[in-house]
Every structure is written in structure tokens, then in C-alpha cells.
């Protein structure tokens, strides 16, 4: 079992030690497990590690690789925000297994942050979703990332477009296919107001039609989040005939069987 999206307390909005996440992962039957904490950036620095903490973070994960040899195949990543002025060479040049590229901001609005909920009142659903998927497309076009994080995160507070989502996402999906990125099935949506997996079924089906690799992540912000919702995610993948999921080792795409 694969889980590539997990945070650490360094991002200031997650709890638990790296070792506790790893122990939980083993309990949950994970074999391939990755940390992808929020990479530092100068925008809203309070929700992420500082640049000076990257070495500490990477040290924790590398230490755990040794401590859990034979029990867990551990991988090192970052969840990187894409947007104007967000990318930083100190992150992009880090010696990682993979980067998860995520959109959490539309023109500086942190739309998944409960502190900024009021802004939804001013947003036209279709316009905002178009803008969101255009950012996803631009992100894929940079070819800097390996996994697209929570592809339809904008639905987190039940904000849905009027137009079919899959239509709005087509250009983004083409760009993702072209970039060689994988799309993660992220179970965190199940514990958020929207109460469903990211991304929605129609997007997963379209990704499969385009033969875009799929991967899996808990997006755990606490050890007890690890593996929550995996029965549902794996059940869906089995139903869709998916027999393998992607992961990245030193930025190289690999597959693990889930059959
Ligand atoms: Zn987070
Ligand atoms: Fe995220
Ligand atoms: Fe995350
Ligand atoms: Zn995330």
C-alpha cells in the first residue's frame, strides 16, 4: 500500500513526530510511505516550515529511513504551492524523491483555509473553478512536479461549479498527462466538509481514460489520519479496475501493485 502525502509538525498546523506517523503507517499496512510537508515560501510563512528548517525536516525523514528499514519504504518529498512568487530554488533544488504540486491560493486567497471562508460569497463558481484549473494547468506545464495534490480541492467547502467539473478540467488534465505527473487519490476530503475523496469520480475516470498514473495519499496532519479512508479509496480503485498505483523514487516513476 502506498501513501505519499503526509505532513509533520514543522508546518505549524500538524501534530505528531515523524516516528509516530511511521508507526501508524506500519499498523495500517503501508509499504511505501512518503513525507511531503509544506515547503517553505515567503507568502503566509506561518503555515509552513521555514527555509532554515528544511535540513531538519530532511534529516528526520532520512533518520526514519534507517530506523524503519525492512518495515517501511520511506520517501522524501515536499508539497509545493504553485503561484506567482511562490517557487524558490532552495526548494526546487532539494534532493527529494518527488514534489507534490498543489494549488491552495487563487490570487492570494487561501480558499481551503477556514479563516477566509467569507470570500466564497463574492465568487462566481464557474469563473473561480476556471481560474483554479488554469492554475493547475500552468503548474503542470512547468514540469517541475511529480504529483498533483488534491486535484479538485476547491470543492472542500462544498463550492461546486455549475458546469460539469470534468469539462472545466480538460485542459488541466491534458497538461498533466503531457507532464508525466501522477494524480493522487487524496483521502483527506473525507474528513472535510465536502466529505468525499479528492478528486471526484468523474475526474478519476477521465484521468484513467487519458492513462494518467494514479497514486494515493492520506494528507495526514496527525498520525491518526494515516490510512483513514483507504478502504473507500482502494474499493473505488478496484471497482475501476486499477491494479497498480504510482510512486516516485528519486523522481523516477514506479508502480506498486494494489491487486
Ligand atoms: Zn497542511
Ligand atoms: Fe494541500
Ligand atoms: Fe497536504
Ligand atoms: Zn494537502
PDB file of C-alpha atoms and ligand atoms in Angstrom:
ATOM      1  CA  UNK A   1       0.000   0.000   0.000  1.00  0.00           C
ATOM      2  CA  UNK A   2       1.167   3.487  -0.904  1.00  0.00           C
ATOM      3  CA  UNK A   3       0.775   6.789   0.960  1.00  0.00           C
ATOM      4  CA  UNK A   4       2.852   9.691  -0.311  1.00  0.00           C
ATOM      5  CA  UNK A   5       1.144  12.698   1.262  1.00  0.00           C
ATOM      6  CA  UNK A   6       1.961  13.229   4.930  1.00  0.00           C
ATOM      7  CA  UNK A   7       2.879  16.292   6.935  1.00  0.00           C
ATOM      8  CA  UNK A   8       4.958  16.933  10.044  1.00  0.00           C
ATOM      9  CA  UNK A   9       4.648  19.376  12.916  1.00  0.00           C
ATOM     10  CA  UNK A  10       7.119  21.706  11.177  1.00  0.00           C
ATOM     11  CA  UNK A  11       4.260  23.215   9.131  1.00  0.00           C
ATOM     12  CA  UNK A  12       2.709  24.561  12.370  1.00  0.00           C
ATOM     13  CA  UNK A  13      -0.723  23.097  11.638  1.00  0.00           C
ATOM     14  CA  UNK A  14       0.066  19.398  12.027  1.00  0.00           C
ATOM     15  CA  UNK A  15       0.986  17.354  15.081  1.00  0.00           C
ATOM     16  CA  UNK A  16       2.980  14.276  15.918  1.00  0.00           C
ATOM     17  CA  UNK A  17       6.507  13.031  15.424  1.00  0.00           C
ATOM     18  CA  UNK A  18       7.818  11.509  12.201  1.00  0.00           C
ATOM     19  CA  UNK A  19       8.318   8.254  14.081  1.00  0.00           C
ATOM     20  CA  UNK A  20       4.638   8.235  15.157  1.00  0.00           C
ATOM     21  CA  UNK A  21       3.465   8.692  11.570  1.00  0.00           C
ATOM     22  CA  UNK A  22       5.726   5.826  10.507  1.00  0.00           C
ATOM     23  CA  UNK A  23       4.448   3.538  13.269  1.00  0.00           C
ATOM     24  CA  UNK A  24       0.877   4.290  12.294  1.00  0.00           C
ATOM     25  CA  UNK A  25       1.718   3.656   8.636  1.00  0.00           C
ATOM     26  CA  UNK A  26       3.100   0.225   9.506  1.00  0.00           C
ATOM     27  CA  UNK A  27      -0.010  -0.551  11.572  1.00  0.00           C
ATOM     28  CA  UNK A  28      -2.168   0.424   8.604  1.00  0.00           C
ATOM     29  CA  UNK A  29      -0.280  -1.876   6.265  1.00  0.00           C
ATOM     30  CA  UNK A  30       1.531   0.814   4.288  1.00  0.00           C
ATOM     31  CA  UNK A  31       4.615  -0.410   2.459  1.00  0.00           C
ATOM     32  CA  UNK A  32       5.575   2.688   0.515  1.00  0.00           C
ATOM     33  CA  UNK A  33       5.284   5.796   2.625  1.00  0.00           C
ATOM     34  CA  UNK A  34       6.279   9.352   1.914  1.00  0.00           C
ATOM     35  CA  UNK A  35       6.503  12.647   3.758  1.00  0.00           C
ATOM     36  CA  UNK A  36       5.537  15.728   1.790  1.00  0.00           C
ATOM     37  CA  UNK A  37       5.371  18.556   4.262  1.00  0.00           C
ATOM     38  CA  UNK A  38       4.503  22.075   3.112  1.00  0.00           C
ATOM     39  CA  UNK A  39       7.602  23.558   1.529  1.00  0.00           C
ATOM     40  CA  UNK A  40       8.732  26.939   2.802  1.00  0.00           C
ATOM     41  CA  UNK A  41       7.790  30.126   0.981  1.00  0.00           C
ATOM     42  CA  UNK A  42       7.666  33.760   1.922  1.00  0.00           C
ATOM     43  CA  UNK A  43       3.869  34.004   1.461  1.00  0.00           C
ATOM     44  CA  UNK A  44       1.880  33.069   4.600  1.00  0.00           C
ATOM     45  CA  UNK A  45       5.003  31.602   6.218  1.00  0.00           C
ATOM     46  CA  UNK A  46       3.075  30.733   9.383  1.00  0.00           C
ATOM     47  CA  UNK A  47       1.537  27.670   7.677  1.00  0.00           C
ATOM     48  CA  UNK A  48       4.808  26.003   6.662  1.00  0.00           C
ATOM     49  CA  UNK A  49       8.342  25.245   7.741  1.00  0.00           C
ATOM     50  CA  UNK A  50      10.987  27.932   7.409  1.00  0.00           C
ATOM     51  CA  UNK A  51      13.739  27.646   4.800  1.00  0.00           C
ATOM     52  CA  UNK A  52      16.200  27.099   7.655  1.00  0.00           C
ATOM     53  CA  UNK A  53      14.152  24.084   8.780  1.00  0.00           C
ATOM     54  CA  UNK A  54      14.433  22.137   5.533  1.00  0.00           C
ATOM     55  CA  UNK A  55      17.603  20.405   6.706  1.00  0.00           C
ATOM     56  CA  UNK A  56      15.910  19.426   9.961  1.00  0.00           C
ATOM     57  CA  UNK A  57      12.888  18.020   8.099  1.00  0.00           C
ATOM     58  CA  UNK A  58      15.003  16.101   5.615  1.00  0.00           C
ATOM     59  CA  UNK A  59      17.129  14.848   8.492  1.00  0.00           C
ATOM     60  CA  UNK A  60      14.078  13.498  10.328  1.00  0.00           C
ATOM     61  CA  UNK A  61      12.893  11.615   7.259  1.00  0.00           C
ATOM     62  CA  UNK A  62      16.338  10.269   6.415  1.00  0.00           C
ATOM     63  CA  UNK A  63      16.808   9.173  10.025  1.00  0.00           C
ATOM     64  CA  UNK A  64      13.450   7.362   9.909  1.00  0.00           C
ATOM     65  CA  UNK A  65      14.528   5.612   6.702  1.00  0.00           C
ATOM     66  CA  UNK A  66      17.248   3.928   8.750  1.00  0.00           C
ATOM     67  CA  UNK A  67      15.102   3.292  11.822  1.00  0.00           C
ATOM     68  CA  UNK A  68      12.326   1.639   9.831  1.00  0.00           C
ATOM     69  CA  UNK A  69      14.377  -0.296   7.252  1.00  0.00           C
ATOM     70  CA  UNK A  70      12.639  -3.573   6.329  1.00  0.00           C
ATOM     71  CA  UNK A  71       9.359  -2.269   7.736  1.00  0.00           C
ATOM     72  CA  UNK A  72       8.638   0.728   5.540  1.00  0.00           C
ATOM     73  CA  UNK A  73       9.999   2.004   2.269  1.00  0.00           C
ATOM     74  CA  UNK A  74      10.296   5.688   3.051  1.00  0.00           C
ATOM     75  CA  UNK A  75      10.371   8.536   0.571  1.00  0.00           C
ATOM     76  CA  UNK A  76      11.091  12.235   0.919  1.00  0.00           C
ATOM     77  CA  UNK A  77       9.024  14.909  -0.740  1.00  0.00           C
ATOM     78  CA  UNK A  78       7.567  18.362  -0.330  1.00  0.00           C
ATOM     79  CA  UNK A  79       4.094  19.691  -1.008  1.00  0.00           C
ATOM     80  CA  UNK A  80       4.873  22.811  -3.004  1.00  0.00           C
ATOM     81  CA  UNK A  81       2.459  25.660  -3.636  1.00  0.00           C
ATOM     82  CA  UNK A  82       2.253  26.865  -7.183  1.00  0.00           C
ATOM     83  CA  UNK A  83       1.601  30.546  -7.784  1.00  0.00           C
ATOM     84  CA  UNK A  84       3.104  33.907  -8.573  1.00  0.00           C
ATOM     85  CA  UNK A  85       6.227  34.367  -6.451  1.00  0.00           C
ATOM     86  CA  UNK A  86       5.825  31.073  -4.567  1.00  0.00           C
ATOM     87  CA  UNK A  87       8.529  28.922  -6.148  1.00  0.00           C
ATOM     88  CA  UNK A  88      12.001  29.070  -4.670  1.00  0.00           C
ATOM     89  CA  UNK A  89      15.186  27.415  -5.889  1.00  0.00           C
ATOM     90  CA  UNK A  90      16.097  26.329  -2.378  1.00  0.00           C
ATOM     91  CA  UNK A  91      13.056  24.061  -2.516  1.00  0.00           C
ATOM     92  CA  UNK A  92      13.235  23.081  -6.176  1.00  0.00           C
ATOM     93  CA  UNK A  93      16.868  22.042  -5.821  1.00  0.00           C
ATOM     94  CA  UNK A  94      16.268  19.898  -2.734  1.00  0.00           C
ATOM     95  CA  UNK A  95      17.338  16.281  -3.032  1.00  0.00           C
ATOM     96  CA  UNK A  96      13.884  14.719  -2.933  1.00  0.00           C
ATOM     97  CA  UNK A  97      12.071  11.709  -4.298  1.00  0.00           C
ATOM     98  CA  UNK A  98       9.148  13.813  -5.501  1.00  0.00           C
ATOM     99  CA  UNK A  99       7.332  17.124  -5.362  1.00  0.00           C
ATOM    100  CA  UNK A 100       3.579  17.301  -4.897  1.00  0.00           C
ATOM    101  CA  UNK A 101       2.318  20.411  -6.668  1.00  0.00           C
ATOM    102  CA  UNK A 102      -0.761  21.919  -5.034  1.00  0.00           C
ATOM    103  CA  UNK A 103      -2.970  24.926  -5.576  1.00  0.00           C
ATOM    104  CA  UNK A 104      -4.105  26.368  -2.227  1.00  0.00           C
ATOM    105  CA  UNK A 105      -4.275  30.011  -3.377  1.00  0.00           C
ATOM    106  CA  UNK A 106      -6.203  31.861  -6.069  1.00  0.00           C
ATOM    107  CA  UNK A 107      -4.779  35.376  -6.387  1.00  0.00           C
ATOM    108  CA  UNK A 108      -3.547  35.194  -2.821  1.00  0.00           C
ATOM    109  CA  UNK A 109      -6.817  33.827  -1.413  1.00  0.00           C
ATOM    110  CA  UNK A 110      -6.196  30.710   0.664  1.00  0.00           C
ATOM    111  CA  UNK A 111      -9.509  29.123  -0.266  1.00  0.00           C
ATOM    112  CA  UNK A 112      -9.050  25.965   1.828  1.00  0.00           C
ATOM    113  CA  UNK A 113      -8.289  27.978   4.963  1.00  0.00           C
ATOM    114  CA  UNK A 114     -11.348  28.271   7.244  1.00  0.00           C
ATOM    115  CA  UNK A 115     -10.150  31.766   8.194  1.00  0.00           C
ATOM    116  CA  UNK A 116     -11.016  33.045   4.688  1.00  0.00           C
ATOM    117  CA  UNK A 117     -14.422  31.422   4.164  1.00  0.00           C
ATOM    118  CA  UNK A 118     -16.257  34.740   3.730  1.00  0.00           C
ATOM    119  CA  UNK A 119     -14.594  35.273   0.359  1.00  0.00           C
ATOM    120  CA  UNK A 120     -16.697  32.477  -1.188  1.00  0.00           C
ATOM    121  CA  UNK A 121     -19.706  34.830  -1.057  1.00  0.00           C
ATOM    122  CA  UNK A 122     -18.088  37.065  -3.674  1.00  0.00           C
ATOM    123  CA  UNK A 123     -17.041  34.276  -6.038  1.00  0.00           C
ATOM    124  CA  UNK A 124     -18.836  33.107  -9.138  1.00  0.00           C
ATOM    125  CA  UNK A 125     -18.479  29.314  -9.104  1.00  0.00           C
ATOM    126  CA  UNK A 126     -17.657  28.726 -12.788  1.00  0.00           C
ATOM    127  CA  UNK A 127     -15.272  31.676 -13.051  1.00  0.00           C
ATOM    128  CA  UNK A 128     -13.451  30.657  -9.900  1.00  0.00           C
ATOM    129  CA  UNK A 129     -13.218  26.989 -10.937  1.00  0.00           C
ATOM    130  CA  UNK A 130     -11.889  28.022 -14.375  1.00  0.00           C
ATOM    131  CA  UNK A 131      -9.254  30.123 -12.680  1.00  0.00           C
ATOM    132  CA  UNK A 132      -8.380  27.260 -10.357  1.00  0.00           C
ATOM    133  CA  UNK A 133      -7.956  24.686 -13.135  1.00  0.00           C
ATOM    134  CA  UNK A 134      -5.999  27.202 -15.196  1.00  0.00           C
ATOM    135  CA  UNK A 135      -3.514  27.375 -12.319  1.00  0.00           C
ATOM    136  CA  UNK A 136      -3.371  23.563 -12.259  1.00  0.00           C
ATOM    137  CA  UNK A 137      -2.662  23.610 -15.993  1.00  0.00           C
ATOM    138  CA  UNK A 138       0.099  26.215 -15.619  1.00  0.00           C
ATOM    139  CA  UNK A 139       1.575  24.199 -12.785  1.00  0.00           C
ATOM    140  CA  UNK A 140       1.650  21.024 -14.889  1.00  0.00           C
ATOM    141  CA  UNK A 141       3.228  22.936 -17.759  1.00  0.00           C
ATOM    142  CA  UNK A 142       6.222  23.856 -15.606  1.00  0.00           C
ATOM    143  CA  UNK A 143       7.060  20.126 -15.442  1.00  0.00           C
ATOM    144  CA  UNK A 144       8.613  20.767 -12.031  1.00  0.00           C
ATOM    145  CA  UNK A 145       6.277  18.477 -10.104  1.00  0.00           C
ATOM    146  CA  UNK A 146       5.598  14.753  -9.952  1.00  0.00           C
ATOM    147  CA  UNK A 147       2.192  14.522  -8.320  1.00  0.00           C
ATOM    148  CA  UNK A 148      -0.773  16.844  -8.495  1.00  0.00           C
ATOM    149  CA  UNK A 149      -2.149  17.257  -4.974  1.00  0.00           C
ATOM    150  CA  UNK A 150      -5.899  17.101  -4.288  1.00  0.00           C
ATOM    151  CA  UNK A 151      -6.864  17.943  -7.880  1.00  0.00           C
ATOM    152  CA  UNK A 152     -10.262  19.427  -7.018  1.00  0.00           C
ATOM    153  CA  UNK A 153      -9.502  20.968  -3.619  1.00  0.00           C
ATOM    154  CA  UNK A 154     -11.717  23.969  -4.389  1.00  0.00           C
ATOM    155  CA  UNK A 155     -14.751  21.802  -3.543  1.00  0.00           C
ATOM    156  CA  UNK A 156     -13.590  21.499   0.094  1.00  0.00           C
ATOM    157  CA  UNK A 157     -16.394  23.735   1.432  1.00  0.00           C
ATOM    158  CA  UNK A 158     -18.980  22.337  -0.993  1.00  0.00           C
ATOM    159  CA  UNK A 159     -18.296  25.035  -3.567  1.00  0.00           C
ATOM    160  CA  UNK A 160     -19.113  23.373  -6.907  1.00  0.00           C
ATOM    161  CA  UNK A 161     -19.245  24.728 -10.451  1.00  0.00           C
ATOM    162  CA  UNK A 162     -22.488  24.824 -12.443  1.00  0.00           C
ATOM    163  CA  UNK A 163     -20.688  23.450 -15.489  1.00  0.00           C
ATOM    164  CA  UNK A 164     -19.622  19.814 -15.272  1.00  0.00           C
ATOM    165  CA  UNK A 165     -16.322  19.799 -13.433  1.00  0.00           C
ATOM    166  CA  UNK A 166     -14.710  17.394 -15.857  1.00  0.00           C
ATOM    167  CA  UNK A 167     -15.289  19.855 -18.724  1.00  0.00           C
ATOM    168  CA  UNK A 168     -13.589  22.642 -16.803  1.00  0.00           C
ATOM    169  CA  UNK A 169     -10.686  20.324 -16.016  1.00  0.00           C
ATOM    170  CA  UNK A 170      -9.977  19.025 -19.536  1.00  0.00           C
ATOM    171  CA  UNK A 171      -7.089  21.350 -20.394  1.00  0.00           C
ATOM    172  CA  UNK A 172      -5.540  20.799 -16.973  1.00  0.00           C
ATOM    173  CA  UNK A 173      -5.826  17.032 -17.413  1.00  0.00           C
ATOM    174  CA  UNK A 174      -4.186  17.223 -20.845  1.00  0.00           C
ATOM    175  CA  UNK A 175      -1.329  19.237 -19.342  1.00  0.00           C
ATOM    176  CA  UNK A 176      -0.978  16.716 -16.507  1.00  0.00           C
ATOM    177  CA  UNK A 177      -0.859  13.859 -18.997  1.00  0.00           C
ATOM    178  CA  UNK A 178       1.744  15.724 -21.057  1.00  0.00           C
ATOM    179  CA  UNK A 179       3.870  16.433 -17.963  1.00  0.00           C
ATOM    180  CA  UNK A 180       4.046  12.798 -16.863  1.00  0.00           C
ATOM    181  CA  UNK A 181       2.661  13.650 -13.427  1.00  0.00           C
ATOM    182  CA  UNK A 182       0.506  11.324 -11.360  1.00  0.00           C
ATOM    183  CA  UNK A 183      -2.805  12.336  -9.809  1.00  0.00           C
ATOM    184  CA  UNK A 184      -3.246  11.436  -6.166  1.00  0.00           C
ATOM    185  CA  UNK A 185      -6.391   9.970  -4.705  1.00  0.00           C
ATOM    186  CA  UNK A 186      -6.346  12.025  -1.513  1.00  0.00           C
ATOM    187  CA  UNK A 187      -8.478  10.746   1.345  1.00  0.00           C
ATOM    188  CA  UNK A 188      -8.402  13.995   3.372  1.00  0.00           C
ATOM    189  CA  UNK A 189     -11.550  15.206   1.596  1.00  0.00           C
ATOM    190  CA  UNK A 190     -13.474  12.546   3.511  1.00  0.00           C
ATOM    191  CA  UNK A 191     -12.767  14.332   6.796  1.00  0.00           C
ATOM    192  CA  UNK A 192     -13.534  17.809   5.391  1.00  0.00           C
ATOM    193  CA  UNK A 193     -16.999  19.426   4.904  1.00  0.00           C
ATOM    194  CA  UNK A 194     -17.238  18.070   1.333  1.00  0.00           C
ATOM    195  CA  UNK A 195     -16.993  14.516   2.703  1.00  0.00           C
ATOM    196  CA  UNK A 196     -15.603  12.893  -0.434  1.00  0.00           C
ATOM    197  CA  UNK A 197     -12.303  11.862  -1.952  1.00  0.00           C
ATOM    198  CA  UNK A 198     -10.225  14.292  -3.981  1.00  0.00           C
ATOM    199  CA  UNK A 199     -10.695  14.133  -6.870  1.00  0.00           C
ATOM    200  CA  UNK A 200     -14.312  13.298  -7.683  1.00  0.00           C
ATOM    201  CA  UNK A 201     -15.186  10.126  -9.552  1.00  0.00           C
ATOM    202  CA  UNK A 202     -15.692  11.798 -12.947  1.00  0.00           C
ATOM    203  CA  UNK A 203     -12.195  13.298 -12.788  1.00  0.00           C
ATOM    204  CA  UNK A 204     -10.680   9.942 -11.829  1.00  0.00           C
ATOM    205  CA  UNK A 205     -12.482   8.286 -14.738  1.00  0.00           C
ATOM    206  CA  UNK A 206     -11.235  10.951 -17.156  1.00  0.00           C
ATOM    207  CA  UNK A 207      -7.688  10.535 -15.797  1.00  0.00           C
ATOM    208  CA  UNK A 208      -7.906   6.790 -16.397  1.00  0.00           C
ATOM    209  CA  UNK A 209      -9.195   7.386 -19.926  1.00  0.00           C
ATOM    210  CA  UNK A 210      -6.099   9.502 -20.545  1.00  0.00           C
ATOM    211  CA  UNK A 211      -3.909   6.857 -18.873  1.00  0.00           C
ATOM    212  CA  UNK A 212      -2.616   9.287 -16.263  1.00  0.00           C
ATOM    213  CA  UNK A 213      -0.979   7.389 -13.383  1.00  0.00           C
ATOM    214  CA  UNK A 214      -2.801   7.459 -10.041  1.00  0.00           C
ATOM    215  CA  UNK A 215      -1.246   7.462  -6.604  1.00  0.00           C
ATOM    216  CA  UNK A 216      -2.591   7.559  -3.047  1.00  0.00           C
ATOM    217  CA  UNK A 217      -2.219   9.876  -0.078  1.00  0.00           C
ATOM    218  CA  UNK A 218      -3.749  10.431   3.354  1.00  0.00           C
ATOM    219  CA  UNK A 219      -2.688  14.082   3.577  1.00  0.00           C
ATOM    220  CA  UNK A 220      -2.213  13.282   7.266  1.00  0.00           C
ATOM    221  CA  UNK A 221      -1.760  16.251   9.574  1.00  0.00           C
ATOM    222  CA  UNK A 222      -1.703  13.912  12.610  1.00  0.00           C
ATOM    223  CA  UNK A 223      -0.548  10.296  12.957  1.00  0.00           C
ATOM    224  CA  UNK A 224      -4.147   9.118  13.420  1.00  0.00           C
ATOM    225  CA  UNK A 225      -5.036  10.448   9.951  1.00  0.00           C
ATOM    226  CA  UNK A 226      -2.739   7.937   8.258  1.00  0.00           C
ATOM    227  CA  UNK A 227      -4.727   5.431   6.213  1.00  0.00           C
ATOM    228  CA  UNK A 228      -8.118   6.855   7.146  1.00  0.00           C
ATOM    229  CA  UNK A 229     -10.473   6.396   4.197  1.00  0.00           C
ATOM    230  CA  UNK A 230      -8.198   3.922   2.439  1.00  0.00           C
ATOM    231  CA  UNK A 231     -10.872   1.198   2.371  1.00  0.00           C
ATOM    232  CA  UNK A 232     -13.032   3.570   0.354  1.00  0.00           C
ATOM    233  CA  UNK A 233     -10.213   4.727  -1.939  1.00  0.00           C
ATOM    234  CA  UNK A 234      -8.974   1.184  -2.596  1.00  0.00           C
ATOM    235  CA  UNK A 235     -12.517  -0.095  -3.042  1.00  0.00           C
ATOM    236  CA  UNK A 236     -13.091   2.527  -5.711  1.00  0.00           C
ATOM    237  CA  UNK A 237      -9.818   1.758  -7.482  1.00  0.00           C
ATOM    238  CA  UNK A 238     -10.639  -1.953  -7.514  1.00  0.00           C
ATOM    239  CA  UNK A 239     -14.079  -1.196  -8.931  1.00  0.00           C
ATOM    240  CA  UNK A 240     -12.465   0.896 -11.656  1.00  0.00           C
ATOM    241  CA  UNK A 241     -10.067  -1.938 -12.498  1.00  0.00           C
ATOM    242  CA  UNK A 242      -6.940  -0.107 -11.315  1.00  0.00           C
ATOM    243  CA  UNK A 243      -4.325  -2.678 -10.360  1.00  0.00           C
ATOM    244  CA  UNK A 244      -1.262  -0.533  -9.698  1.00  0.00           C
ATOM    245  CA  UNK A 245      -0.516   2.885  -8.279  1.00  0.00           C
ATOM    246  CA  UNK A 246       2.393   5.182  -8.943  1.00  0.00           C
ATOM    247  CA  UNK A 247       5.125   6.393  -6.636  1.00  0.00           C
ATOM    248  CA  UNK A 248       8.378   8.228  -7.207  1.00  0.00           C
ATOM    249  CA  UNK A 249      11.873   7.281  -6.126  1.00  0.00           C
ATOM    250  CA  UNK A 250      14.489   9.953  -6.857  1.00  0.00           C
ATOM    251  CA  UNK A 251      11.933  11.492  -9.234  1.00  0.00           C
ATOM    252  CA  UNK A 252      11.571   8.306 -11.217  1.00  0.00           C
ATOM    253  CA  UNK A 253       8.063   6.936 -11.748  1.00  0.00           C
ATOM    254  CA  UNK A 254       7.491   3.440 -10.368  1.00  0.00           C
ATOM    255  CA  UNK A 255       4.451   1.304  -9.784  1.00  0.00           C
ATOM    256  CA  UNK A 256       3.258  -0.757  -6.858  1.00  0.00           C
ATOM    257  CA  UNK A 257       0.610  -3.416  -7.248  1.00  0.00           C
ATOM    258  CA  UNK A 258      -2.620  -2.983  -5.311  1.00  0.00           C
ATOM    259  CA  UNK A 259      -4.280  -6.143  -6.679  1.00  0.00           C
TER     260      UNK A 259
HETATM  261 ZN1  LIG B   1      -1.489  21.383   5.529  1.00  0.00          ZN
HETATM  262 FE1  LIG B   2      -2.579  20.708   0.347  1.00  0.00          FE
HETATM  263 FE1  LIG B   3      -1.022  18.312   2.367  1.00  0.00          FE
HETATM  264 ZN1  LIG B   4      -2.604  18.687   1.013  1.00  0.00          ZN
END
